[in-house]
Short mmCIF file of C-alpha atoms and ligand atoms in Angstrom, two decimals:
data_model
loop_
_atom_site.label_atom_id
_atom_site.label_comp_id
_atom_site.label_asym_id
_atom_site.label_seq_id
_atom_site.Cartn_x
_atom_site.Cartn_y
_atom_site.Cartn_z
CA UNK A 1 -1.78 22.87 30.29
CA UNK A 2 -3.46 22.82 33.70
CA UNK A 3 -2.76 25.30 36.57
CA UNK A 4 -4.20 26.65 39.31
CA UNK A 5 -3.58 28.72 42.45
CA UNK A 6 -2.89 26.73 45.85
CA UNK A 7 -2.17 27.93 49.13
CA UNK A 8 0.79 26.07 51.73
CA UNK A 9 0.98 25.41 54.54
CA UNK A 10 3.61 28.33 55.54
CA UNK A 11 1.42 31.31 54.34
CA UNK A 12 0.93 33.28 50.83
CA UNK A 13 -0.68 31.55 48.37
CA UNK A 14 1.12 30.38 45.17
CA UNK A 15 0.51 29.16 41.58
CA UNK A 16 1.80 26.07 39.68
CA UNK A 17 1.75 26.20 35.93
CA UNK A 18 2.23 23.46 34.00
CA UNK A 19 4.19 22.67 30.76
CA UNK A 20 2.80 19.56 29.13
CA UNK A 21 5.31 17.85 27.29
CA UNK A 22 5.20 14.45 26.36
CA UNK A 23 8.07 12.86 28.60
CA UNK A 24 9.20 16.22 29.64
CA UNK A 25 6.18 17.95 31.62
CA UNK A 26 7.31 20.14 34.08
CA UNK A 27 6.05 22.40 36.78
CA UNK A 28 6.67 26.60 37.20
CA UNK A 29 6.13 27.61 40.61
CA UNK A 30 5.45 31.05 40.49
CA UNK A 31 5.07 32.62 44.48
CA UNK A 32 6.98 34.93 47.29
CA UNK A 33 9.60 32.98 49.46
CA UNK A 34 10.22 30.28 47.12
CA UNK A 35 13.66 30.50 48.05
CA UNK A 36 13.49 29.03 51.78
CA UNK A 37 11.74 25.98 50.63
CA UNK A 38 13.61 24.93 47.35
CA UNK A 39 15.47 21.96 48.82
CA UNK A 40 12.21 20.39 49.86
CA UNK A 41 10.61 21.11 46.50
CA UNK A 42 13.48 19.95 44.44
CA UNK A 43 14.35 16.65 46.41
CA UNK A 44 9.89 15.87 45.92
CA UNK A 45 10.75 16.52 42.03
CA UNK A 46 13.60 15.46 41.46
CA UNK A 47 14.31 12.28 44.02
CA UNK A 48 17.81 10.84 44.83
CA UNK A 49 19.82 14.36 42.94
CA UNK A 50 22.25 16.37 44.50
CA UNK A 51 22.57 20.40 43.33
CA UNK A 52 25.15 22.21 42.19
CA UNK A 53 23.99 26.13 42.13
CA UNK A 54 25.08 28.29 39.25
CA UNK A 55 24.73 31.87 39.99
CA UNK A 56 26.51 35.07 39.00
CA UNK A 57 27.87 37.28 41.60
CA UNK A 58 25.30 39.88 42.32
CA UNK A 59 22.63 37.14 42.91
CA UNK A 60 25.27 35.02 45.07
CA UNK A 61 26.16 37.61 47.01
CA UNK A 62 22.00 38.61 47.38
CA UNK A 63 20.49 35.61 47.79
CA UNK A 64 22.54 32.29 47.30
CA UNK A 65 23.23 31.88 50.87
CA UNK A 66 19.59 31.48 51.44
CA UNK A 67 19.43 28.89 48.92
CA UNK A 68 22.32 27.10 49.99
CA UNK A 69 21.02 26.81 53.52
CA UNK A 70 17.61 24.92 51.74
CA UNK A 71 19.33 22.83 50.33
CA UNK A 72 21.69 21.91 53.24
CA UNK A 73 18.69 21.49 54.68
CA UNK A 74 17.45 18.64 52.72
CA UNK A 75 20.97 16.98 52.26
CA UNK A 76 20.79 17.78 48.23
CA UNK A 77 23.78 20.48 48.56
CA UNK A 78 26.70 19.97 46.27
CA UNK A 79 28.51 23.61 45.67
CA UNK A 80 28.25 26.56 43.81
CA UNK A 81 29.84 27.94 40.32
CA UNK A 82 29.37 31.52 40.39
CA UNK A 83 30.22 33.65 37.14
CA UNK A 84 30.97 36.92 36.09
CA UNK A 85 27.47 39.44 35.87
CA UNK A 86 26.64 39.82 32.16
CA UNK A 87 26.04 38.90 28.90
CA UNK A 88 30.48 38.53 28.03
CA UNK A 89 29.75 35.25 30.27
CA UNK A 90 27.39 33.91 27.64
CA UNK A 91 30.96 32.66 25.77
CA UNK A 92 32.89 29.58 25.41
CA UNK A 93 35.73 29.95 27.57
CA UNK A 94 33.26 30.80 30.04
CA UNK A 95 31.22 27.41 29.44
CA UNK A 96 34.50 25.36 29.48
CA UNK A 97 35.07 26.44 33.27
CA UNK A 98 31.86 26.19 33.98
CA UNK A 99 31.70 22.86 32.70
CA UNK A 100 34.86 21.41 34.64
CA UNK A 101 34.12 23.42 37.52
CA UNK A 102 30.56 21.60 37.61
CA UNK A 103 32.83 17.99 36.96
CA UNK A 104 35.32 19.05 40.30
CA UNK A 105 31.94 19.61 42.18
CA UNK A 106 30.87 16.16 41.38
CA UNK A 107 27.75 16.52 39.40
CA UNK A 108 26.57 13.12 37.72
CA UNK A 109 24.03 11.78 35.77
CA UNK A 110 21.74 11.45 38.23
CA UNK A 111 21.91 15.02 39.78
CA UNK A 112 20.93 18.64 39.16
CA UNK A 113 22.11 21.89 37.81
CA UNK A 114 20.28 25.06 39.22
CA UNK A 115 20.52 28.17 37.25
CA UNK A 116 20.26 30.73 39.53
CA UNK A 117 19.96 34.29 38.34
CA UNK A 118 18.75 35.77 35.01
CA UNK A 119 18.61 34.99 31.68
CA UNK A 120 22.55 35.15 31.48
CA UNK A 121 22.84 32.47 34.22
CA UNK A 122 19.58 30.74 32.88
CA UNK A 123 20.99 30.03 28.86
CA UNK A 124 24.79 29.94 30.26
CA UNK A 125 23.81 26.92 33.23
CA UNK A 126 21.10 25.40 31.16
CA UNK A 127 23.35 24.79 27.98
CA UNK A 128 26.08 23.45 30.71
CA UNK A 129 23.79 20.96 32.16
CA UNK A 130 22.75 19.77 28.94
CA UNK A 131 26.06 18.50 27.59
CA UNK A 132 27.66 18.00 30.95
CA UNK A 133 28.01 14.32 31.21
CA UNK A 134 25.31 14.17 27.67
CA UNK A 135 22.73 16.01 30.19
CA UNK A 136 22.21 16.30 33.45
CA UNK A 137 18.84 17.91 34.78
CA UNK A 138 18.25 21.34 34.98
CA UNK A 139 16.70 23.47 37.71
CA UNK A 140 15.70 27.39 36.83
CA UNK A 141 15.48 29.65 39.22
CA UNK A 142 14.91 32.73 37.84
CA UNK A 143 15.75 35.97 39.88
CA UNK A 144 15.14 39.19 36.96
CA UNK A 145 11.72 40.09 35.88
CA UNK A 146 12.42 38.92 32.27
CA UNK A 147 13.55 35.76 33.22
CA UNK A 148 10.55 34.61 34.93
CA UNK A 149 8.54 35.53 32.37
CA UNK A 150 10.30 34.21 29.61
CA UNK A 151 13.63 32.79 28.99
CA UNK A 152 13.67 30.60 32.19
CA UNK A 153 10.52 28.57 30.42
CA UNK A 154 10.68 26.67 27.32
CA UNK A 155 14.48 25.39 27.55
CA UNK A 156 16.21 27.55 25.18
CA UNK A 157 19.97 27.40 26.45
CA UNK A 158 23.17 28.80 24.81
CA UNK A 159 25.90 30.69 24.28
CA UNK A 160 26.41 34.07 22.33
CA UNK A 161 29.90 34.11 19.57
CA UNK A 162 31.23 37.05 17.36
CA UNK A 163 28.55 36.49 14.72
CA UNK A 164 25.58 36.99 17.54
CA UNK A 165 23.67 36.38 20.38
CA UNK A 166 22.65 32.68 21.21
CA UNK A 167 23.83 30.97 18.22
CA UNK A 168 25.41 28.29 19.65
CA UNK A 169 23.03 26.00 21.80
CA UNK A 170 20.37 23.43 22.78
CA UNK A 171 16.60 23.12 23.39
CA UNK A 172 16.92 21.27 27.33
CA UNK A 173 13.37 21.39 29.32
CA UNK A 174 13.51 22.52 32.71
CA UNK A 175 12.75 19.89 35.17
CA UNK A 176 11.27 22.46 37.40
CA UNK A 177 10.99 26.32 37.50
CA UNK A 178 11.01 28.16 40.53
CA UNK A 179 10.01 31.68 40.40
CA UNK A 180 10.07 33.32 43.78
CA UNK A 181 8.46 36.50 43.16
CA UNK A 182 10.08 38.60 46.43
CA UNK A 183 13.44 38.81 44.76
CA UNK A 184 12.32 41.00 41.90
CA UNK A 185 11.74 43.65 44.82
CA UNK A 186 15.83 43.88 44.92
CA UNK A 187 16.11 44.42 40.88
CA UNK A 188 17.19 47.99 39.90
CA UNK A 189 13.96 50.09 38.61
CA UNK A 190 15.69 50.10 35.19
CA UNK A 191 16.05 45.99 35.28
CA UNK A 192 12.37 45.90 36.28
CA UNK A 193 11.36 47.83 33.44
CA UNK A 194 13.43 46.48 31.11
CA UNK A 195 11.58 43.30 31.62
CA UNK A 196 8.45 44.38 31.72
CA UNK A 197 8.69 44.60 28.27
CA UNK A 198 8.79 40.92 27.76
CA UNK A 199 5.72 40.89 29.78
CA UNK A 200 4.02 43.62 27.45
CA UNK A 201 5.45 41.34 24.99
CA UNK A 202 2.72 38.58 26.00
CA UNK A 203 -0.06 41.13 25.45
CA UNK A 204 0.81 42.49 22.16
CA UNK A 205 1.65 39.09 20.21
CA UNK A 206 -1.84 37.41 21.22
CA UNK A 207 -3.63 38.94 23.80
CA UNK A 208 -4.97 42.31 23.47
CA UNK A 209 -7.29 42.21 26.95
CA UNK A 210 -4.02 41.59 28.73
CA UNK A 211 -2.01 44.73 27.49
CA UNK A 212 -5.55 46.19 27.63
CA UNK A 213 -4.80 46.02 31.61
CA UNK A 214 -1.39 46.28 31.59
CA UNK A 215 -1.65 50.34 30.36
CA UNK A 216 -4.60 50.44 33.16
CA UNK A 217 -2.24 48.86 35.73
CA UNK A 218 1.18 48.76 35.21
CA UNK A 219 2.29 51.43 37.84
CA UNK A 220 0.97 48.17 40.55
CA UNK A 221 2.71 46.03 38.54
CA UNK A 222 5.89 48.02 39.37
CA UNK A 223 5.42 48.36 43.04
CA UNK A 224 4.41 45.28 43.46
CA UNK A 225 0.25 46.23 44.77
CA UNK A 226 -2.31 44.08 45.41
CA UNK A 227 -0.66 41.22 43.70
CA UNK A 228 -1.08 42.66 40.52
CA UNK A 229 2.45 42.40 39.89
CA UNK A 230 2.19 38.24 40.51
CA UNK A 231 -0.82 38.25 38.26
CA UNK A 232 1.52 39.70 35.48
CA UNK A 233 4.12 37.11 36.19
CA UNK A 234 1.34 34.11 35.73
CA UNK A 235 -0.41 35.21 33.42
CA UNK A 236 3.10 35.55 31.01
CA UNK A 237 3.93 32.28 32.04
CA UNK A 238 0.57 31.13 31.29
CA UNK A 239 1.26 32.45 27.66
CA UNK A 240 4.70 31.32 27.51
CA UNK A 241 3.67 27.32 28.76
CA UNK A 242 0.95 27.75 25.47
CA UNK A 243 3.54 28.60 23.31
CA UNK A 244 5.85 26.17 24.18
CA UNK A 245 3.30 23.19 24.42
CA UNK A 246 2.42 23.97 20.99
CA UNK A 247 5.58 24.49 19.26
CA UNK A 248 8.35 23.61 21.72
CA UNK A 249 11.48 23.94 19.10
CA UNK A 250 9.96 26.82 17.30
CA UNK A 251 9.29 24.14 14.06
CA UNK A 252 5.65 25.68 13.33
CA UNK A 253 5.64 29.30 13.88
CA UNK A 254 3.93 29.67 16.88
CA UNK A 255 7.01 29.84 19.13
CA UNK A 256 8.23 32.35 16.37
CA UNK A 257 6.11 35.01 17.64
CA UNK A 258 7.93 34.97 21.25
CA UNK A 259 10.68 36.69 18.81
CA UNK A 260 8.44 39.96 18.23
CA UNK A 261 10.90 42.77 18.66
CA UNK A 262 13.80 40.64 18.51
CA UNK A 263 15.24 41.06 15.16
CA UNK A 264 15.55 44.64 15.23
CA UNK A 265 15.63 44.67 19.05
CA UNK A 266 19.56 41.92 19.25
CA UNK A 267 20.60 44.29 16.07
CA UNK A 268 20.27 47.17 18.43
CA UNK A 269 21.56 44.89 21.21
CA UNK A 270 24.90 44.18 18.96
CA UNK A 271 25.08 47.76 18.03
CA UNK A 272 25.21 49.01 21.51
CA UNK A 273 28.04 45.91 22.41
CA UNK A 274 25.61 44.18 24.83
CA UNK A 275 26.58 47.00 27.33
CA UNK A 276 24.82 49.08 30.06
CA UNK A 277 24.09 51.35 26.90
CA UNK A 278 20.51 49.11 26.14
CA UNK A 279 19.64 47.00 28.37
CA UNK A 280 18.15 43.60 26.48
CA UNK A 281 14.22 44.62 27.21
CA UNK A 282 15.40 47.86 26.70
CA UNK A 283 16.24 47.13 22.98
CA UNK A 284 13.10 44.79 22.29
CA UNK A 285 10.88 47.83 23.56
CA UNK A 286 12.44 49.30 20.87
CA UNK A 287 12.12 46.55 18.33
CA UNK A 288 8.25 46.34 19.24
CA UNK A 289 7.74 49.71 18.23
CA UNK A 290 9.72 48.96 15.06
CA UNK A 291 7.69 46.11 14.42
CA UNK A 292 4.40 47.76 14.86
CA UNK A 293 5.45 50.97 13.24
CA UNK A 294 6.30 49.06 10.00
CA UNK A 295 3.34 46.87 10.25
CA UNK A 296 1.47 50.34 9.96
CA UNK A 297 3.48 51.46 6.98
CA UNK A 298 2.89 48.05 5.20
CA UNK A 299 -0.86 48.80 5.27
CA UNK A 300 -1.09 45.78 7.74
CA UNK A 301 -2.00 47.77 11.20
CA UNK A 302 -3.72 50.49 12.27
CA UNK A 303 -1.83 53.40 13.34
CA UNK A 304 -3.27 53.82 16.70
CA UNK A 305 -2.19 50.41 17.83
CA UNK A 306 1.16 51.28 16.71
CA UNK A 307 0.69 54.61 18.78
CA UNK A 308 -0.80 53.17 21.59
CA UNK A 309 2.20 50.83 22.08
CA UNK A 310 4.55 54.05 21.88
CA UNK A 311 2.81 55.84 24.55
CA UNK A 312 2.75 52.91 27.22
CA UNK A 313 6.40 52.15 26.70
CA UNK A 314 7.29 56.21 27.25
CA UNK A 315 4.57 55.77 30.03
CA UNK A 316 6.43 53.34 32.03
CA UNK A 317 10.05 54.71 31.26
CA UNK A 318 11.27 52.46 28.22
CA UNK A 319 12.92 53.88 25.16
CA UNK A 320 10.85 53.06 21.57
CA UNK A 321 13.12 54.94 19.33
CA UNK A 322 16.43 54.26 17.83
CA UNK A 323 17.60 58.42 19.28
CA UNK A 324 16.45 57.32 22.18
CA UNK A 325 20.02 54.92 22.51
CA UNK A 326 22.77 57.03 24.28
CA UNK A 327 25.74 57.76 21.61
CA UNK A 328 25.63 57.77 18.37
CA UNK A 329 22.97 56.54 15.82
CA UNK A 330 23.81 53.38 14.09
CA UNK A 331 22.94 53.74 9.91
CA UNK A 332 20.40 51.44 8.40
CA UNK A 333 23.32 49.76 6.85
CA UNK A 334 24.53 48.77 10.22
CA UNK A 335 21.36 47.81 11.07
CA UNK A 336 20.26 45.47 8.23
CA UNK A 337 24.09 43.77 8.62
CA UNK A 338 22.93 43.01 11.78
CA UNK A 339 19.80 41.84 11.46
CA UNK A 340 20.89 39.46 8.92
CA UNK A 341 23.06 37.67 11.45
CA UNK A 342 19.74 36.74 13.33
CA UNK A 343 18.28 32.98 13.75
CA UNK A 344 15.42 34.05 11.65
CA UNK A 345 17.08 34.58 8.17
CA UNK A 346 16.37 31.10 6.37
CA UNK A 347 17.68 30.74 2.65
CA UNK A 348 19.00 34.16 2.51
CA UNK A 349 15.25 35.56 3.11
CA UNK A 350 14.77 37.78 6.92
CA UNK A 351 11.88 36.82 8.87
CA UNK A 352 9.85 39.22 10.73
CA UNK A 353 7.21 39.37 13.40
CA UNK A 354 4.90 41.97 12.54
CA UNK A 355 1.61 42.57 13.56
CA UNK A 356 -2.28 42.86 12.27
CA UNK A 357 -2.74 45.20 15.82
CA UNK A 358 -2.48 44.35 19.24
CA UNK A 359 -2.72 40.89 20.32
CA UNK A 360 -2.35 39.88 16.55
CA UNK A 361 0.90 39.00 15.24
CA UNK A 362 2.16 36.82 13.12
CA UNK A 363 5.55 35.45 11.15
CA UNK A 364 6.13 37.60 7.96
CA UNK A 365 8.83 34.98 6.19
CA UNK A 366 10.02 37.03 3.19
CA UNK A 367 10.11 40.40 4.51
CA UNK A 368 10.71 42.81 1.33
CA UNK A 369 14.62 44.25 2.22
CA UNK A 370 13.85 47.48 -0.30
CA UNK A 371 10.76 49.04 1.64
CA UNK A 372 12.88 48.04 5.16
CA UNK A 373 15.76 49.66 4.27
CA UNK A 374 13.53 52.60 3.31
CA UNK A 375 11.93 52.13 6.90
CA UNK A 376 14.82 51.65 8.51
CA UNK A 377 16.53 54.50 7.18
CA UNK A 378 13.98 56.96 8.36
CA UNK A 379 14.05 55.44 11.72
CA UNK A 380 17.99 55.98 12.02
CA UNK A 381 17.40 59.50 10.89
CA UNK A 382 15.17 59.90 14.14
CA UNK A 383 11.92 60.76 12.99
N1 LIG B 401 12.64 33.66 24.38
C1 LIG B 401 12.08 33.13 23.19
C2 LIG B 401 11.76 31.69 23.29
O1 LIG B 401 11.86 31.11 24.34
O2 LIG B 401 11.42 31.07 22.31
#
């Protein structure tokens, strides 16, 4: 992976991290004002293809007009798809429109699909453009927090179906990421937060220095001073291009630990119906502090990391237990049902992330179900 910081022509400087993949190396340009100059960026990348946009209707309504008048300017402007907000568009009636409505706009081999939006738009537009004509190129431009740190990188696409989220899908590599950092000023506070638990995420799988500053600084990282806020950005995409490079379809383990949290936290996720209740980061906040919490009772972590982890996330405003989900409780029953549905049961055995402390964790693959019920079951209770 190389990267480095280089300042334009226009202004601010920006940073270009690389994803080294044989035959599929790609570039994430991580910087404020992105937006203005995408058409010239993308038609340098990407030579000869046309664009169709896919967006969902807040970001449309915010910022697609911008983007359209880039790519106007550069001639590479096909139309725009724009879907409902949410994770219901994550389905497969919504993919089929999407799909023709992409075919009506023209889109062919040759051209471009831009996801534009979060990680909804990202996985829903990314899993289009790789079976649309047997794949077309993908563009992501992430606009949420949690997409620019994480699901807009790596080319995870896909669609969610009764039995859980993102089991239907492909692995389809960006040809170019686009994170234009100014847009995450117009996310809700709660979005924000939400995820800026993927970025704590970074920290506590593999590098304890970094969520060593993120408890000094995270209140800059949140208003956006001093660029601390575009240091968190890199340096999570920094992480995230490692990961990938080393493991892009999660074969060895490594990518594996990008899933810390996630068990418990898309159980949580499906309990709540994917709804305003718990927000995505909001639920793998809560899974983190599962994970570390039963590290600790395993005898594997030391109970101040585990504490440590609490504290920051009820520093900056996320929840960490299961009482802290509006409504009612779900059982451990519930819970394990869930979790069982996940990507990471193989042969009938669940597979955890848990950790060793911060900035260690690793893949547990035959995670005993009698002392996590136990767990799990005290958890529920709301201790
Ligand atoms: N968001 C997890 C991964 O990309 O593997």
């Amino acid at each position: 992976m190389r990267d480095g910081a280089i300042a334009p022509a226009g202004g601010a400087s920006e940073t270009t991290v690389e994803v080294a993949l044989a035959g599929r190396s790609y570039a994430i340009v991580i910087g404020e004002g992105l937006i203005a100059s995408a058409g010239r960026r993308i038609a340098a990348a990407l030579p000869r293809a046309r664009c169709a946009v896919v967006s969902d209707a807040n970001v449309a309504r915010l910022h697609l007009a911008p983007l359209k008048a880039s790519l106007e300017q550069d001639g590479i402007f096909l139309g725009s798809a724009v879907v409902a907000p949410g994770e219901t568009s994550k389905s497969f009636p919504v993919l089929e429109k999407l799909c023709e409505t992409l075919l009506e706009l023209g889109v062919e081999r040759g051209d471009c699909v831009i996801a534009f939006g979060g990680g909804v738009v990202g996985d829903l537009a990314g899993f289009a453009a790789s079976i649309l004509r047997r794949g077309v190129r993908v563009v992501q431009m992430p606009t949420t927090l949690l997409a620019q740190v994480d699901s807009a990188i790596g080319g995870k696409t896909g669609i969610d179906t009764k039995q859980g989220k993102n089991l239907i899908g492909t692995f389809h590599q960006p040809s170019l990421v686009l994170a234009d950092t100014a847009v995450l000023s117009t996310l809700s506070p709660r979005e924000f937060r939400a995820g800026y638990a993927e970025v704590a995420k970074y920290g506590l799988l593999g590098d304890a220095p970094f969520f060593a500053w993120l408890e000094v600084n995270w209140a800059d990282v949140f208003s956006g001073k001093d660029g601390k806020r575009r240091h968190a950005v890199e340096t999570s995409a920094r992480a995230k291009a490692k990961i990938v490079e080393a493991d892009e379809r999660e074969e060895s383990g490594t990518r594996a630990l990008l899933n810390l949290g996630h068990t418990f936290g898309h159980a949580l996720e499906a309990f709540a119906g994917y709804s305003d209740r718990l927000l995505h980061g909001e639920a793998i906040a809560i899974g983190m502090r599962l994970a570390f919490t039963y590290s600790v009772e395993q005898g594997l972590c030391p109970a101040e990391d585990a504490a440590r982890i609490d504290a920051h996330f009820r520093a900056v405003g996320l929840p960490t237990r299961v009482a802290d989900i509006p409504g009612d409780a779900p059982s451990a029953g519930e819970l394990l049902r869930l979790m069982a549905q996940d990507k990471k049961v193989m042969g009938g055995r669940l597979a955890l992330v848990l950790a060793r402390g911060v900035g260690a964790a690793f893949v547990e693959s035959d995670v005993d179900m009698g002392r996590l019920t136990e767990f799990l079951k005290m958890e529920c209770a709301g201790r």
